[in-house]
Amino acid sequence: MSGDMNRDAETVGEKGARRRGRGGGRAGNARRQAGGVIEQMPWHLPQNTDRPTEPLGEEGVLAIHDGAMRVLEEIGIEFLNKEALDLFRAAGCRVDGTNVRMGRDWVMEMVRKAPDSFTITPRNPARRITIGGRNILFGNVSSPPNYWDIEHGKLPGTRKQCADLLKLTQYFNCIHFAGGYPVEPVDIHASVRHLDVLHDKLVLTDKVVHAYSLGPERVEDVMEMVRLAGGLSHEEFETTPRMYTNINSTSPLKHDVPMIDGCLRLIRRGQAVIVTPFTLAGAMAPVTMAGAVTQSIAEALSAIALFQWVRPGCPCVIGTFTSNVDMKSGAPAFGTPEYMRATQMTGQMARFYGLPLRASGSSAANVPDGQAIWETSNALWSAVQSGTNIVYHAAGWLEGGLIASPAKFVMDCEIIQQIQRYFDPALTATGPEDIAVEAIAEVGSEGHFFGTPHTQDRYSTAFYQPILSDWRNYEAWALDGGRWTAERAHALWKRIVADFEPPALEAGIADELADFVARRKSEGGAPTDF
Amino acid sequence: MSGDMNRDAETVGEKGARRRGRGGGRAGNARRQAGGVIEQMPWHLPQNTDRPTEPLGEEGVLAIHDGAMRVLEEIGIEFLNKEALDLFRAAGCRVDGTNVRMGRDWVMEMVRKAPDSFTITPRNPARRITIGGRNILFGNVSSPPNYWDIEHGKLPGTRKQCADLLKLTQYFNCIHFAGGYPVEPVDIHASVRHLDVLHDKLVLTDKVVHAYSLGPERVEDVMEMVRLAGGLSHEEFETTPRMYTNINSTSPLKHDVPMIDGCLRLIRRGQAVIVTPFTLAGAMAPVTMAGAVTQSIAEALSAIALFQWVRPGCPCVIGTFTSNVDMKSGAPAFGTPEYMRATQMTGQMARFYGLPLRASGSSAANVPDGQAIWETSNALWSAVQSGTNIVYHAAGWLEGGLIASPAKFVMDCEIIQQIQRYFDPALTATGPEDIAVEAIAEVGSEGHFFGTPHTQDRYSTAFYQPILSDWRNYEAWALDGGRWTAERAHALWKRIVADFEPPALEAGIADELADFVARRKSEGGAPTDF
């Protein structure tokens, strides 16, 4: 298996290198293949072959839909962005101050214009991703203000840590896109942080990237840097999605100024948006999971309808981040049974509306221990069960999103690889050679299957090969140091980062990016009054 | 939630106490409720409301069925038990030495006689369990020769450790039955081990128990002890299942002498049997998962058909323990993607045959760390996805079944409780009060939901309350010692065991059990030449 996988992974690297016409990346790839830190699965876009888990009957879907439409018609959503209010007014919606009420016929007419699938092409076209259909794609943790590792404990984020996490994002083939900053580098002033991090991101990765919608200057800067990194003309940039933004509503029932502004800027230039309400049941949303989902749907559709009015057919994803709080403390909880069901219900609603779905990996645990894994595993598998198309925060998240952890990143990649392997049709193939009556006859009741031709022909690809799990017996494991998973993961991420070589990037493009960053810094960057 | 749950849990305890007419258990229950170590979910038999995950189409199911039938018709199964050979001969099967070939018509005619659901009633009738339908029930880890805890490391099993694990088995409402010995007490001589452990099990728990099929004396002793513990006449014992055995085939394609003997003894007295081939793909079964499942089905059905010939309608469960080996080392792996798919495929086959299904919780990890949890979580959720009716080894298993761990037991119970909560229909209810448009209107865009009547009416039961997960922020967690999950679980099991009081048992019955054990010990116990 590993041999084939390395070849496939190399192909992606080689394509990038050939296209860019620079040897460094290719040589780097060759070295990595030879001495590779781990044997990982190849880059590919996994197809979710399972029928989704659907806890709602048809009447349940219609009840949530009707509830969401009543929220939009009777209660309305606050839009603080003046341009949005003008647009809603022009569309015939009822605007009272910042409150916007919209009829269900108009909302559904707009939502139907959104595509159910679309493609984003980053600077390396071999890393193109299609969001929708049966694809399930995974991205790195985004936006924690803090960092944790087993040597240093919890620390505020820095540019160095952010770069290390970007290297992991690039290294792992099972990570398909680079979400927001994997940790907030608070050692960079907020006015220029987006310039330095996007520079690092576009140099250290060749995967799809994201812009925070935190004011027009940041959004415009990131679009320009993505255009430069791709070596694209303005027209080429706008022809097809090259990047995306993800916004949250300010639940309950509010969209703020910069988030909507950023989305409008992106869609007008043909880029993609994800709208993800953060509806914690019992806090910013009803304590009932169906109620929290209803509110989330209303908040998301209000923005998506606006974007379809402005640019019919623009690529939009509906996001879910419905979870519950701990009713004793008010602390947010993640990966709970309620979270899983809310994700599944939202999946049913996304299919009802014909929109691609975003969900998340998440956990409230403070360290990468057992709790971290049962919560993250519940979250990631509920993404599978819900038919989710892109999974945000899929690797590296701790403490409810307040901590990014590189060891947790590697542990999560083991889970994600298992999910991807789970979808390999070979596992459930039932052709005559799979049923293997002849091999069973050959071995009979006295032998074993290790040495049979049927086994020998298949053993190298038959089973998932872990990158971190230790399957040795206790004694062998103990003799080798008796390290627990989090310790092994710590050693592994450090080796990956130490061995890392960035993907190919033309020297001329690298210079353009550096020049752009320098110029914008000299102009003062972006305002910090957001 | 916890208040209601404690009341429910108390009801089970009280019923037992009233029926047994002895105060100790009731007083113990009252104390436990008051100072209870944890607030756990009540005893109940969870219903799996999800549609199973079915990777096979109809033709895939038929291909595995045809393969299994060809194995039975063309290759045959070795039965070392002479009585079984005579029975097969009488049934018209083709017996050559120890090889038995059987036609598919006869096999299917026999298998159709097995019930798709049945009940086992232990000494406390409030702990009755129904195996089949949509029920999904969980049991403790069974049979590891070793024990591990964070203070002592890995040690050979003892009676004391076995008793501690039996106390956890009784304590946790989410554990529905007591499987085999939760750890092998090697400090008790094998000739009398079954007497001491069954005594402990029947005194420390009032849940359904199991007999190992390790020779006629042990099986008969355990049946007699279960009869005495229930205060039953011989006739009452035989009227309905009171206990069960679980056997493994000796894969590939063989059933040994004592396993079949034990099953025949049990079914002739109306008790239940589970037949679980242990087919490690690439070692004792084909390297292809469909091939390993095919062989497993053939091995299981051959025994079940025999039992239905002997006692038509006797309660039988088909078990799955199909996993894969690490092809680098030959070590068994558990909770892998291949394991999950094999379990799901076997679920489809069990429904095809109309038989209840047994699966397992399992992991190859040596300590209760991240790997242990992703493997166990994969195994337990694949039991859910496959429509499994009883889940063996659901709590406490490490090192591929070579270690029993009380901390892991508690961690697994957190996962099992979450699975049970996941099936609560309240989570996906969509009535008007669940959709909660009025509550959304009341809070509007400026407030929060904590204080609303809609929340206040529901907050105490709205969300899963963990027993072990720590949802505090990092700083609060760190100030309180910064303990990882396995450390918290270690502290918790020790408190539970320290606080444990056994369930009510009539003094007369306790004496009868003790007398029986003493008498059988004086007679020398059971032979140890198995």
PDB file of N, CA, C and O in Angstrom, chain A residues 62-87:
ATOM      1  N   LEU A  62     -39.705  18.981   7.342  1.00  0.00           N
ATOM      2  CA  LEU A  62     -40.625  20.078   7.015  1.00  0.00           C
ATOM      3  C   LEU A  62     -40.912  20.951   8.237  1.00  0.00           C
ATOM      4  O   LEU A  62     -41.104  22.166   8.099  1.00  0.00           O
ATOM      5  N   ALA A  63     -40.915  20.359   9.418  1.00  0.00           N
ATOM      6  CA  ALA A  63     -41.148  21.153  10.638  1.00  0.00           C
ATOM      7  C   ALA A  63     -39.996  22.126  10.871  1.00  0.00           C
ATOM      8  O   ALA A  63     -40.220  23.293  11.219  1.00  0.00           O
ATOM      9  N   ILE A  64     -38.757  21.665  10.685  1.00  0.00           N
ATOM     10  CA  ILE A  64     -37.614  22.574  10.858  1.00  0.00           C
ATOM     11  C   ILE A  64     -37.621  23.638   9.754  1.00  0.00           C
ATOM     12  O   ILE A  64     -37.383  24.823  10.018  1.00  0.00           O
ATOM     13  N   HIS A  65     -37.918  23.211   8.543  1.00  0.00           N
ATOM     14  CA  HIS A  65     -38.003  24.192   7.449  1.00  0.00           C
ATOM     15  C   HIS A  65     -39.059  25.249   7.744  1.00  0.00           C
ATOM     16  O   HIS A  65     -38.792  26.461   7.639  1.00  0.00           O
ATOM     17  N   ASP A  66     -40.231  24.813   8.151  1.00  0.00           N
ATOM     18  CA  ASP A  66     -41.301  25.771   8.447  1.00  0.00           C
ATOM     19  C   ASP A  66     -40.894  26.699   9.591  1.00  0.00           C
ATOM     20  O   ASP A  66     -41.144  27.909   9.537  1.00  0.00           O
ATOM     21  N   GLY A  67     -40.250  26.140  10.608  1.00  0.00           N
ATOM     22  CA  GLY A  67     -39.787  26.968  11.726  1.00  0.00           C
ATOM     23  C   GLY A  67     -38.789  28.022  11.254  1.00  0.00           C
ATOM     24  O   GLY A  67     -38.886  29.208  11.623  1.00  0.00           O
ATOM     25  N   ALA A  68     -37.827  27.600  10.422  1.00  0.00           N
ATOM     26  CA  ALA A  68     -36.815  28.547   9.929  1.00  0.00           C
ATOM     27  C   ALA A  68     -37.483  29.632   9.088  1.00  0.00           C
ATOM     28  O   ALA A  68     -37.130  30.826   9.185  1.00  0.00           O
ATOM     29  N   MET A  69     -38.452  29.237   8.269  1.00  0.00           N
ATOM     30  CA  MET A  69     -39.137  30.231   7.424  1.00  0.00           C
ATOM     31  C   MET A  69     -39.951  31.191   8.291  1.00  0.00           C
ATOM     32  O   MET A  69     -40.007  32.399   8.010  1.00  0.00           O
ATOM     33  N   ARG A  70     -40.560  30.686   9.368  1.00  0.00           N
ATOM     34  CA  ARG A  70     -41.303  31.573  10.273  1.00  0.00           C
ATOM     35  C   ARG A  70     -40.357  32.559  10.953  1.00  0.00           C
ATOM     36  O   ARG A  70     -40.701  33.733  11.137  1.00  0.00           O
ATOM     37  N   VAL A  71     -39.181  32.101  11.319  1.00  0.00           N
ATOM     38  CA  VAL A  71     -38.197  33.021  11.910  1.00  0.00           C
ATOM     39  C   VAL A  71     -37.876  34.132  10.911  1.00  0.00           C
ATOM     40  O   VAL A  71     -37.848  35.317  11.269  1.00  0.00           O
ATOM     41  N   LEU A  72     -37.671  33.771   9.656  1.00  0.00           N
ATOM     42  CA  LEU A  72     -37.309  34.779   8.648  1.00  0.00           C
ATOM     43  C   LEU A  72     -38.486  35.700   8.336  1.00  0.00           C
ATOM     44  O   LEU A  72     -38.300  36.893   8.085  1.00  0.00           O
ATOM     45  N   GLU A  73     -39.699  35.156   8.344  1.00  0.00           N
ATOM     46  CA  GLU A  73     -40.885  35.962   7.978  1.00  0.00           C
ATOM     47  C   GLU A  73     -41.411  36.791   9.149  1.00  0.00           C
ATOM     48  O   GLU A  73     -41.805  37.942   8.975  1.00  0.00           O
ATOM     49  N   GLU A  74     -41.428  36.169  10.340  1.00  0.00           N
ATOM     50  CA  GLU A  74     -42.123  36.806  11.463  1.00  0.00           C
ATOM     51  C   GLU A  74     -41.192  37.543  12.409  1.00  0.00           C
ATOM     52  O   GLU A  74     -41.592  38.531  13.027  1.00  0.00           O
ATOM     53  N   ILE A  75     -39.982  37.047  12.576  1.00  0.00           N
ATOM     54  CA  ILE A  75     -39.066  37.647  13.552  1.00  0.00           C
ATOM     55  C   ILE A  75     -38.009  38.487  12.836  1.00  0.00           C
ATOM     56  O   ILE A  75     -37.718  39.618  13.237  1.00  0.00           O
ATOM     57  N   GLY A  76     -37.467  37.922  11.789  1.00  0.00           N
ATOM     58  CA  GLY A  76     -36.465  38.667  11.013  1.00  0.00           C
ATOM     59  C   GLY A  76     -35.061  38.506  11.567  1.00  0.00           C
ATOM     60  O   GLY A  76     -34.849  38.032  12.686  1.00  0.00           O
ATOM     61  N   ILE A  77     -34.087  38.862  10.747  1.00  0.00           N
ATOM     62  CA  ILE A  77     -32.666  38.789  11.103  1.00  0.00           C
ATOM     63  C   ILE A  77     -32.107  40.213  11.095  1.00  0.00           C
ATOM     64  O   ILE A  77     -32.459  41.019  10.225  1.00  0.00           O
ATOM     65  N   GLU A  78     -31.255  40.530  12.061  1.00  0.00           N
ATOM     66  CA  GLU A  78     -30.591  41.834  12.086  1.00  0.00           C
ATOM     67  C   GLU A  78     -29.382  41.804  11.152  1.00  0.00           C
ATOM     68  O   GLU A  78     -28.513  40.930  11.273  1.00  0.00           O
ATOM     69  N   PHE A  79     -29.357  42.741  10.236  1.00  0.00           N
ATOM     70  CA  PHE A  79     -28.161  42.935   9.398  1.00  0.00           C
ATOM     71  C   PHE A  79     -27.597  44.309   9.728  1.00  0.00           C
ATOM     72  O   PHE A  79     -28.236  45.329   9.470  1.00  0.00           O
ATOM     73  N   LEU A  80     -26.416  44.367  10.280  1.00  0.00           N
ATOM     74  CA  LEU A  80     -25.820  45.653  10.662  1.00  0.00           C
ATOM     75  C   LEU A  80     -25.134  46.326   9.479  1.00  0.00           C
ATOM     76  O   LEU A  80     -24.842  47.515   9.529  1.00  0.00           O
ATOM     77  N   ASN A  81     -24.931  45.554   8.416  1.00  0.00           N
ATOM     78  CA  ASN A  81     -24.227  46.072   7.245  1.00  0.00           C
ATOM     79  C   ASN A  81     -25.188  46.884   6.368  1.00  0.00           C
ATOM     80  O   ASN A  81     -26.192  46.352   5.877  1.00  0.00           O
ATOM     81  N   LYS A  82     -24.866  48.190   6.179  1.00  0.00           N
ATOM     82  CA  LYS A  82     -25.806  49.088   5.485  1.00  0.00           C
ATOM     83  C   LYS A  82     -26.031  48.660   4.033  1.00  0.00           C
ATOM     84  O   LYS A  82     -27.154  48.699   3.538  1.00  0.00           O
ATOM     85  N   GLU A  83     -24.961  48.213   3.379  1.00  0.00           N
ATOM     86  CA  GLU A  83     -25.120  47.791   1.993  1.00  0.00           C
ATOM     87  C   GLU A  83     -26.094  46.612   1.894  1.00  0.00           C
ATOM     88  O   GLU A  83     -26.921  46.543   0.971  1.00  0.00           O
ATOM     89  N   ALA A  84     -25.994  45.713   2.849  1.00  0.00           N
ATOM     90  CA  ALA A  84     -26.909  44.560   2.850  1.00  0.00           C
ATOM     91  C   ALA A  84     -28.351  45.012   3.002  1.00  0.00           C
ATOM     92  O   ALA A  84     -29.257  44.508   2.316  1.00  0.00           O
ATOM     93  N   LEU A  85     -28.570  46.008   3.874  1.00  0.00           N
ATOM     94  CA  LEU A  85     -29.937  46.500   4.072  1.00  0.00           C
ATOM     95  C   LEU A  85     -30.480  47.096   2.771  1.00  0.00           C
ATOM     96  O   LEU A  85     -31.645  46.855   2.407  1.00  0.00           O
ATOM     97  N   ASP A  86     -29.643  47.845   2.069  1.00  0.00           N
ATOM     98  CA  ASP A  86     -30.078  48.410   0.782  1.00  0.00           C
ATOM     99  C   ASP A  86     -30.414  47.305  -0.216  1.00  0.00           C
ATOM    100  O   ASP A  86     -31.398  47.399  -0.961  1.00  0.00           O
ATOM    101  N   LEU A  87     -29.598  46.277  -0.223  1.00  0.00           N
ATOM    102  CA  LEU A  87     -29.832  45.180  -1.159  1.00  0.00           C
ATOM    103  C   LEU A  87     -31.139  44.447  -0.829  1.00  0.00           C
ATOM    104  O   LEU A  87     -31.927  44.118  -1.708  1.00  0.00           O
TER     105      LEU A  87
END
